[in-house]
């Protein structure tokens, strides 16, 4: 019984779900993931280009020249479906290039998810800290999306006549940072996915149109609240932060960094003080975000001089070409 439940990804009956959860599910991660493939189409710029020249110049941040030579000779790259092991192979216009990254052991991540609410259209999960929502970077398999794909979902019989509108598994309609725990909404149907995504998008759209908090509350159908512990003592009980957030160039980081910058997209966060911990020089706060920019809470809190406790990546002393505060060293 236990083995069967474990294999199906459900939690054994004797292991009751946490208080407040309907049930829990999750499949333990394998030691190594399945690797990943990256596809490119070669476009000739005039000069003759070899296979190793293409990869070593296009993806300098991935590996130096000797690293790409080794990958090619290992047979990790195909050209038009054929394995290419000659680094000096001349590329032709329109050739399809595929780099096959070998499987690797991903960093630790929890695999169990608690279901707090479920109906025919959506499911609400309690995402634990340390688990990424969607594949990116080192985490290609250890994600919420992967667990949703692994579980055997029993769709209601009423869905039989609506099969074209039903997805094989629920999908997240928004994101939470890997280190953030909290409520994550996932859609079971295409209609629910579109509607929920539209609700989340309303906040970001309105953040750029108005600064009137009353207007926000009237128009938004989904409210997002977070609790955080920040360094320093906030003087005001409430603080509204409207600093735009965007990508800026940063030495050594190919994709750039998210930061508080005037050229960024509109963002709005409302901070309310819950408790001032004078002895620890810290403040417990509630943050309501009206938009959902990458690392918005971390960047906004750092921008006002009160970064999250132990958050070195967004400390107020971080250096940024545009602004000396509110940088994000991971994107």
Short mmCIF file of N, CA and C in Angstrom, two decimals, residues 81-190:
data_model
loop_
_atom_site.label_atom_id
_atom_site.label_comp_id
_atom_site.label_asym_id
_atom_site.label_seq_id
_atom_site.Cartn_x
_atom_site.Cartn_y
_atom_site.Cartn_z
N UNK A 81 20.47 17.24 -37.45
CA UNK A 81 20.14 15.89 -37.02
C UNK A 81 21.30 14.92 -36.96
N UNK A 82 22.49 15.33 -37.39
CA UNK A 82 23.65 14.46 -37.37
C UNK A 82 24.64 14.93 -36.32
N UNK A 83 25.20 13.96 -35.56
CA UNK A 83 26.19 14.31 -34.54
C UNK A 83 27.43 14.90 -35.21
N UNK A 84 27.88 16.05 -34.72
CA UNK A 84 29.07 16.71 -35.26
C UNK A 84 30.18 16.68 -34.22
N UNK A 85 31.32 16.11 -34.57
CA UNK A 85 32.44 16.01 -33.63
C UNK A 85 33.66 16.82 -34.08
N UNK A 86 33.54 17.51 -35.21
CA UNK A 86 34.65 18.33 -35.72
C UNK A 86 34.41 19.79 -35.37
N UNK A 87 35.22 20.35 -34.47
CA UNK A 87 35.03 21.76 -34.08
C UNK A 87 35.14 22.72 -35.25
N UNK A 88 35.91 22.33 -36.30
CA UNK A 88 36.16 23.23 -37.43
C UNK A 88 35.17 23.02 -38.58
N UNK A 89 34.10 22.31 -38.32
CA UNK A 89 33.07 22.10 -39.34
C UNK A 89 32.49 23.44 -39.78
N UNK A 90 32.39 23.67 -41.10
CA UNK A 90 31.85 24.92 -41.63
C UNK A 90 30.32 24.85 -41.62
N UNK A 91 29.71 25.87 -41.08
CA UNK A 91 28.24 25.89 -40.98
C UNK A 91 27.62 26.48 -42.23
N UNK A 92 26.44 25.96 -42.59
CA UNK A 92 25.70 26.44 -43.74
C UNK A 92 24.48 27.24 -43.29
N UNK A 93 24.08 28.16 -44.12
CA UNK A 93 22.91 28.99 -43.83
C UNK A 93 21.69 28.12 -43.55
N UNK A 94 21.01 28.42 -42.43
CA UNK A 94 19.79 27.72 -42.08
C UNK A 94 19.98 26.40 -41.36
N UNK A 95 21.23 26.02 -41.07
CA UNK A 95 21.47 24.76 -40.38
C UNK A 95 20.86 24.79 -38.98
N UNK A 96 20.26 23.65 -38.58
CA UNK A 96 19.67 23.53 -37.25
C UNK A 96 20.71 22.94 -36.31
N UNK A 97 21.07 23.70 -35.29
CA UNK A 97 22.09 23.27 -34.33
C UNK A 97 21.41 22.94 -33.00
N UNK A 98 21.78 21.81 -32.41
CA UNK A 98 21.22 21.41 -31.12
C UNK A 98 22.36 21.02 -30.19
N UNK A 99 22.46 21.73 -29.07
CA UNK A 99 23.45 21.38 -28.04
C UNK A 99 22.74 20.59 -26.95
N UNK A 100 23.22 19.38 -26.69
CA UNK A 100 22.62 18.50 -25.68
C UNK A 100 23.44 18.58 -24.40
N UNK A 101 22.92 19.31 -23.43
CA UNK A 101 23.61 19.39 -22.14
C UNK A 101 23.41 18.08 -21.38
N UNK A 102 24.49 17.55 -20.84
CA UNK A 102 24.42 16.27 -20.15
C UNK A 102 23.63 16.40 -18.85
N UNK A 103 23.01 15.29 -18.38
CA UNK A 103 22.27 15.33 -17.10
C UNK A 103 23.18 15.77 -15.97
N UNK A 104 22.60 16.48 -15.00
CA UNK A 104 23.37 16.91 -13.83
C UNK A 104 22.51 16.80 -12.58
N UNK A 105 23.17 16.84 -11.45
CA UNK A 105 22.48 16.75 -10.16
C UNK A 105 22.07 18.16 -9.75
N UNK A 106 20.78 18.40 -9.71
CA UNK A 106 20.28 19.72 -9.35
C UNK A 106 20.40 19.94 -7.85
N UNK A 107 20.52 21.21 -7.41
CA UNK A 107 20.59 21.50 -5.97
C UNK A 107 19.34 20.99 -5.25
N UNK A 108 19.44 20.84 -3.95
CA UNK A 108 18.32 20.35 -3.15
C UNK A 108 17.08 21.22 -3.35
N UNK A 109 15.93 20.56 -3.40
CA UNK A 109 14.64 21.26 -3.46
C UNK A 109 13.58 20.34 -2.88
N UNK A 110 12.66 20.86 -2.07
CA UNK A 110 11.57 20.02 -1.54
C UNK A 110 10.69 19.52 -2.68
N UNK A 111 10.03 18.36 -2.47
CA UNK A 111 9.18 17.82 -3.53
C UNK A 111 7.71 17.71 -3.15
N UNK A 112 7.38 17.87 -1.87
CA UNK A 112 5.98 17.74 -1.44
C UNK A 112 5.23 19.06 -1.57
N UNK A 113 3.99 18.97 -2.05
CA UNK A 113 3.13 20.14 -2.20
C UNK A 113 1.82 19.91 -1.47
N UNK A 114 1.38 20.89 -0.69
CA UNK A 114 0.11 20.83 0.03
C UNK A 114 -0.97 21.51 -0.80
N UNK A 115 -2.11 20.85 -0.95
CA UNK A 115 -3.24 21.42 -1.67
C UNK A 115 -4.18 22.06 -0.65
N UNK A 116 -4.38 23.37 -0.78
CA UNK A 116 -5.23 24.11 0.16
C UNK A 116 -6.65 24.29 -0.35
N UNK A 117 -6.82 24.28 -1.67
CA UNK A 117 -8.15 24.46 -2.26
C UNK A 117 -8.15 23.80 -3.64
N UNK A 118 -9.30 23.23 -4.04
CA UNK A 118 -9.40 22.63 -5.36
C UNK A 118 -10.85 22.60 -5.81
N UNK A 119 -11.07 22.94 -7.07
CA UNK A 119 -12.38 22.77 -7.69
C UNK A 119 -12.17 22.32 -9.14
N UNK A 120 -13.21 22.37 -9.97
CA UNK A 120 -13.09 21.88 -11.33
C UNK A 120 -12.22 22.76 -12.22
N UNK A 121 -11.96 23.99 -11.79
CA UNK A 121 -11.23 24.94 -12.64
C UNK A 121 -9.81 25.23 -12.18
N UNK A 122 -9.57 25.14 -10.89
CA UNK A 122 -8.26 25.55 -10.37
C UNK A 122 -7.88 24.79 -9.13
N UNK A 123 -6.62 24.96 -8.74
CA UNK A 123 -6.10 24.36 -7.52
C UNK A 123 -5.15 25.37 -6.88
N UNK A 124 -5.19 25.47 -5.56
CA UNK A 124 -4.33 26.39 -4.83
C UNK A 124 -3.33 25.57 -4.01
N UNK A 125 -2.04 25.79 -4.27
CA UNK A 125 -0.98 25.05 -3.60
C UNK A 125 -0.27 25.93 -2.59
N UNK A 126 0.28 25.29 -1.56
CA UNK A 126 1.16 25.99 -0.63
C UNK A 126 2.58 25.68 -1.07
N UNK A 127 3.19 26.59 -1.84
CA UNK A 127 4.54 26.36 -2.35
C UNK A 127 5.57 26.53 -1.25
N UNK A 128 6.42 25.53 -1.02
CA UNK A 128 7.44 25.66 0.02
C UNK A 128 8.63 26.48 -0.46
N UNK A 129 9.34 27.07 0.47
CA UNK A 129 10.56 27.80 0.13
C UNK A 129 11.60 26.82 -0.40
N UNK A 130 12.35 27.23 -1.40
CA UNK A 130 13.39 26.38 -1.97
C UNK A 130 12.96 25.65 -3.23
N UNK A 131 11.68 25.74 -3.60
CA UNK A 131 11.18 25.05 -4.79
C UNK A 131 10.84 26.08 -5.87
N UNK A 132 11.44 25.93 -7.03
CA UNK A 132 11.19 26.84 -8.14
C UNK A 132 9.88 26.47 -8.83
N UNK A 133 9.17 27.47 -9.36
CA UNK A 133 7.89 27.22 -10.00
C UNK A 133 8.07 26.64 -11.40
N UNK A 134 8.88 27.32 -12.23
CA UNK A 134 9.10 26.89 -13.61
C UNK A 134 10.59 26.62 -13.86
N UNK A 135 10.91 25.81 -14.87
CA UNK A 135 12.32 25.50 -15.15
C UNK A 135 13.12 26.73 -15.52
N UNK A 136 14.32 26.84 -14.93
CA UNK A 136 15.25 27.91 -15.29
C UNK A 136 16.59 27.64 -14.61
N UNK A 137 17.66 27.93 -15.33
CA UNK A 137 19.00 27.80 -14.76
C UNK A 137 19.32 26.38 -14.34
N UNK A 138 19.80 26.22 -13.11
CA UNK A 138 20.17 24.91 -12.61
C UNK A 138 18.96 24.02 -12.34
N UNK A 139 17.79 24.63 -12.18
CA UNK A 139 16.58 23.87 -11.85
C UNK A 139 15.74 23.66 -13.11
N UNK A 140 15.95 22.52 -13.77
CA UNK A 140 15.18 22.18 -14.96
C UNK A 140 14.12 21.13 -14.67
N UNK A 141 14.33 20.34 -13.62
CA UNK A 141 13.38 19.29 -13.28
C UNK A 141 12.74 19.51 -11.91
N UNK A 142 13.48 19.98 -10.96
CA UNK A 142 12.98 20.15 -9.60
C UNK A 142 12.16 21.43 -9.50
N UNK A 143 10.93 21.35 -10.02
CA UNK A 143 10.04 22.50 -10.07
C UNK A 143 8.62 22.09 -9.71
N UNK A 144 7.80 23.09 -9.41
CA UNK A 144 6.37 22.84 -9.18
C UNK A 144 5.73 22.26 -10.43
N UNK A 145 6.08 22.82 -11.59
CA UNK A 145 5.49 22.35 -12.84
C UNK A 145 5.76 20.86 -13.05
N UNK A 146 6.96 20.40 -12.73
CA UNK A 146 7.29 18.99 -12.90
C UNK A 146 6.42 18.10 -12.01
N UNK A 147 6.18 18.53 -10.76
CA UNK A 147 5.33 17.74 -9.87
C UNK A 147 3.89 17.70 -10.38
N UNK A 148 3.42 18.80 -10.93
CA UNK A 148 2.06 18.83 -11.50
C UNK A 148 1.96 17.88 -12.69
N UNK A 149 3.04 17.75 -13.46
CA UNK A 149 3.05 16.87 -14.62
C UNK A 149 3.15 15.40 -14.21
N UNK A 150 3.82 15.12 -13.10
CA UNK A 150 4.01 13.74 -12.66
C UNK A 150 2.76 13.14 -12.02
N UNK A 151 1.93 13.97 -11.41
CA UNK A 151 0.75 13.46 -10.71
C UNK A 151 -0.32 13.00 -11.70
N UNK A 152 -1.00 11.93 -11.36
CA UNK A 152 -2.11 11.42 -12.16
C UNK A 152 -3.39 12.14 -11.73
N UNK A 153 -3.83 13.10 -12.54
CA UNK A 153 -4.99 13.91 -12.17
C UNK A 153 -6.28 13.25 -12.65
N UNK A 154 -7.20 13.10 -11.75
CA UNK A 154 -8.51 12.52 -12.07
C UNK A 154 -9.48 13.65 -12.38
N UNK A 155 -9.72 13.85 -13.66
CA UNK A 155 -10.62 14.93 -14.06
C UNK A 155 -12.08 14.49 -13.92
N UNK A 156 -12.97 15.39 -13.51
CA UNK A 156 -14.39 15.06 -13.35
C UNK A 156 -14.99 14.53 -14.64
N UNK A 157 -15.98 13.62 -14.52
CA UNK A 157 -16.64 13.05 -15.70
C UNK A 157 -17.33 14.12 -16.53
N UNK A 158 -17.70 15.23 -15.89
CA UNK A 158 -18.37 16.31 -16.61
C UNK A 158 -17.46 16.94 -17.65
N UNK A 159 -16.14 16.67 -17.54
CA UNK A 159 -15.18 17.26 -18.47
C UNK A 159 -15.08 16.48 -19.78
N UNK A 160 -15.70 15.31 -19.83
CA UNK A 160 -15.58 14.48 -21.03
C UNK A 160 -16.08 15.21 -22.28
N UNK A 161 -17.16 15.97 -22.13
CA UNK A 161 -17.71 16.70 -23.27
C UNK A 161 -16.97 18.00 -23.54
N UNK A 162 -16.03 18.36 -22.64
CA UNK A 162 -15.28 19.61 -22.79
C UNK A 162 -13.78 19.32 -22.90
N UNK A 163 -13.45 18.16 -23.45
CA UNK A 163 -12.07 17.70 -23.43
C UNK A 163 -11.10 18.69 -24.08
N UNK A 164 -11.55 19.39 -25.12
CA UNK A 164 -10.64 20.30 -25.81
C UNK A 164 -10.29 21.52 -24.96
N UNK A 165 -11.06 21.77 -23.91
CA UNK A 165 -10.79 22.91 -23.04
C UNK A 165 -9.99 22.52 -21.79
N UNK A 166 -9.79 21.21 -21.61
CA UNK A 166 -9.14 20.71 -20.40
C UNK A 166 -7.68 20.41 -20.67
N UNK A 167 -6.83 20.74 -19.72
CA UNK A 167 -5.40 20.46 -19.83
C UNK A 167 -5.11 19.13 -19.16
N UNK A 168 -4.02 18.48 -19.57
CA UNK A 168 -3.66 17.18 -19.01
C UNK A 168 -3.24 17.29 -17.55
N UNK A 169 -2.84 18.47 -17.15
CA UNK A 169 -2.45 18.72 -15.76
C UNK A 169 -2.60 20.21 -15.48
N UNK A 170 -2.78 20.60 -14.22
CA UNK A 170 -2.86 22.03 -13.89
C UNK A 170 -1.53 22.73 -14.20
N UNK A 171 -1.60 24.01 -14.50
CA UNK A 171 -0.40 24.80 -14.77
C UNK A 171 -0.43 26.07 -13.92
N UNK A 172 0.73 26.50 -13.41
CA UNK A 172 0.78 27.74 -12.63
C UNK A 172 0.40 28.94 -13.49
N UNK A 173 -0.34 29.87 -12.91
CA UNK A 173 -0.74 31.07 -13.65
C UNK A 173 0.04 32.30 -13.19
N UNK A 174 0.91 32.12 -12.20
CA UNK A 174 1.78 33.21 -11.76
C UNK A 174 2.98 32.56 -11.12
N UNK A 175 3.93 33.35 -10.65
CA UNK A 175 5.14 32.80 -10.08
C UNK A 175 5.38 33.32 -8.67
N UNK A 176 6.10 32.53 -7.92
CA UNK A 176 6.66 32.96 -6.64
C UNK A 176 8.15 32.65 -6.69
N UNK A 177 8.96 33.52 -6.14
CA UNK A 177 10.40 33.29 -6.13
C UNK A 177 10.76 31.97 -5.47
N UNK A 178 11.87 31.39 -5.89
CA UNK A 178 12.26 30.08 -5.35
C UNK A 178 12.36 30.10 -3.83
N UNK A 179 12.85 31.17 -3.26
CA UNK A 179 13.00 31.25 -1.82
C UNK A 179 11.75 31.68 -1.08
N UNK A 180 10.68 31.97 -1.82
CA UNK A 180 9.43 32.44 -1.22
C UNK A 180 8.45 31.29 -1.04
N UNK A 181 7.80 31.24 0.11
CA UNK A 181 6.74 30.26 0.34
C UNK A 181 5.41 30.99 0.30
N UNK A 182 4.35 30.26 -0.09
CA UNK A 182 3.04 30.91 -0.12
C UNK A 182 2.10 30.29 -1.12
N UNK A 183 0.95 30.94 -1.30
CA UNK A 183 -0.13 30.44 -2.13
C UNK A 183 0.21 30.56 -3.61
N UNK A 184 0.05 29.45 -4.34
CA UNK A 184 0.29 29.44 -5.78
C UNK A 184 -0.95 28.89 -6.47
N UNK A 185 -1.53 29.69 -7.37
CA UNK A 185 -2.74 29.28 -8.08
C UNK A 185 -2.37 28.59 -9.40
N UNK A 186 -3.03 27.46 -9.67
CA UNK A 186 -2.78 26.70 -10.89
C UNK A 186 -4.12 26.42 -11.57
N UNK A 187 -4.16 26.58 -12.89
CA UNK A 187 -5.40 26.40 -13.65
C UNK A 187 -5.50 25.00 -14.22
N UNK A 188 -6.71 24.43 -14.16
CA UNK A 188 -6.97 23.11 -14.72
C UNK A 188 -7.48 23.19 -16.16
N UNK A 189 -8.09 24.31 -16.51
CA UNK A 189 -8.65 24.46 -17.85
C UNK A 189 -8.03 25.66 -18.55
N UNK A 190 -8.16 25.67 -19.88
CA UNK A 190 -7.61 26.77 -20.66
C UNK A 190 -8.33 28.08 -20.34
#
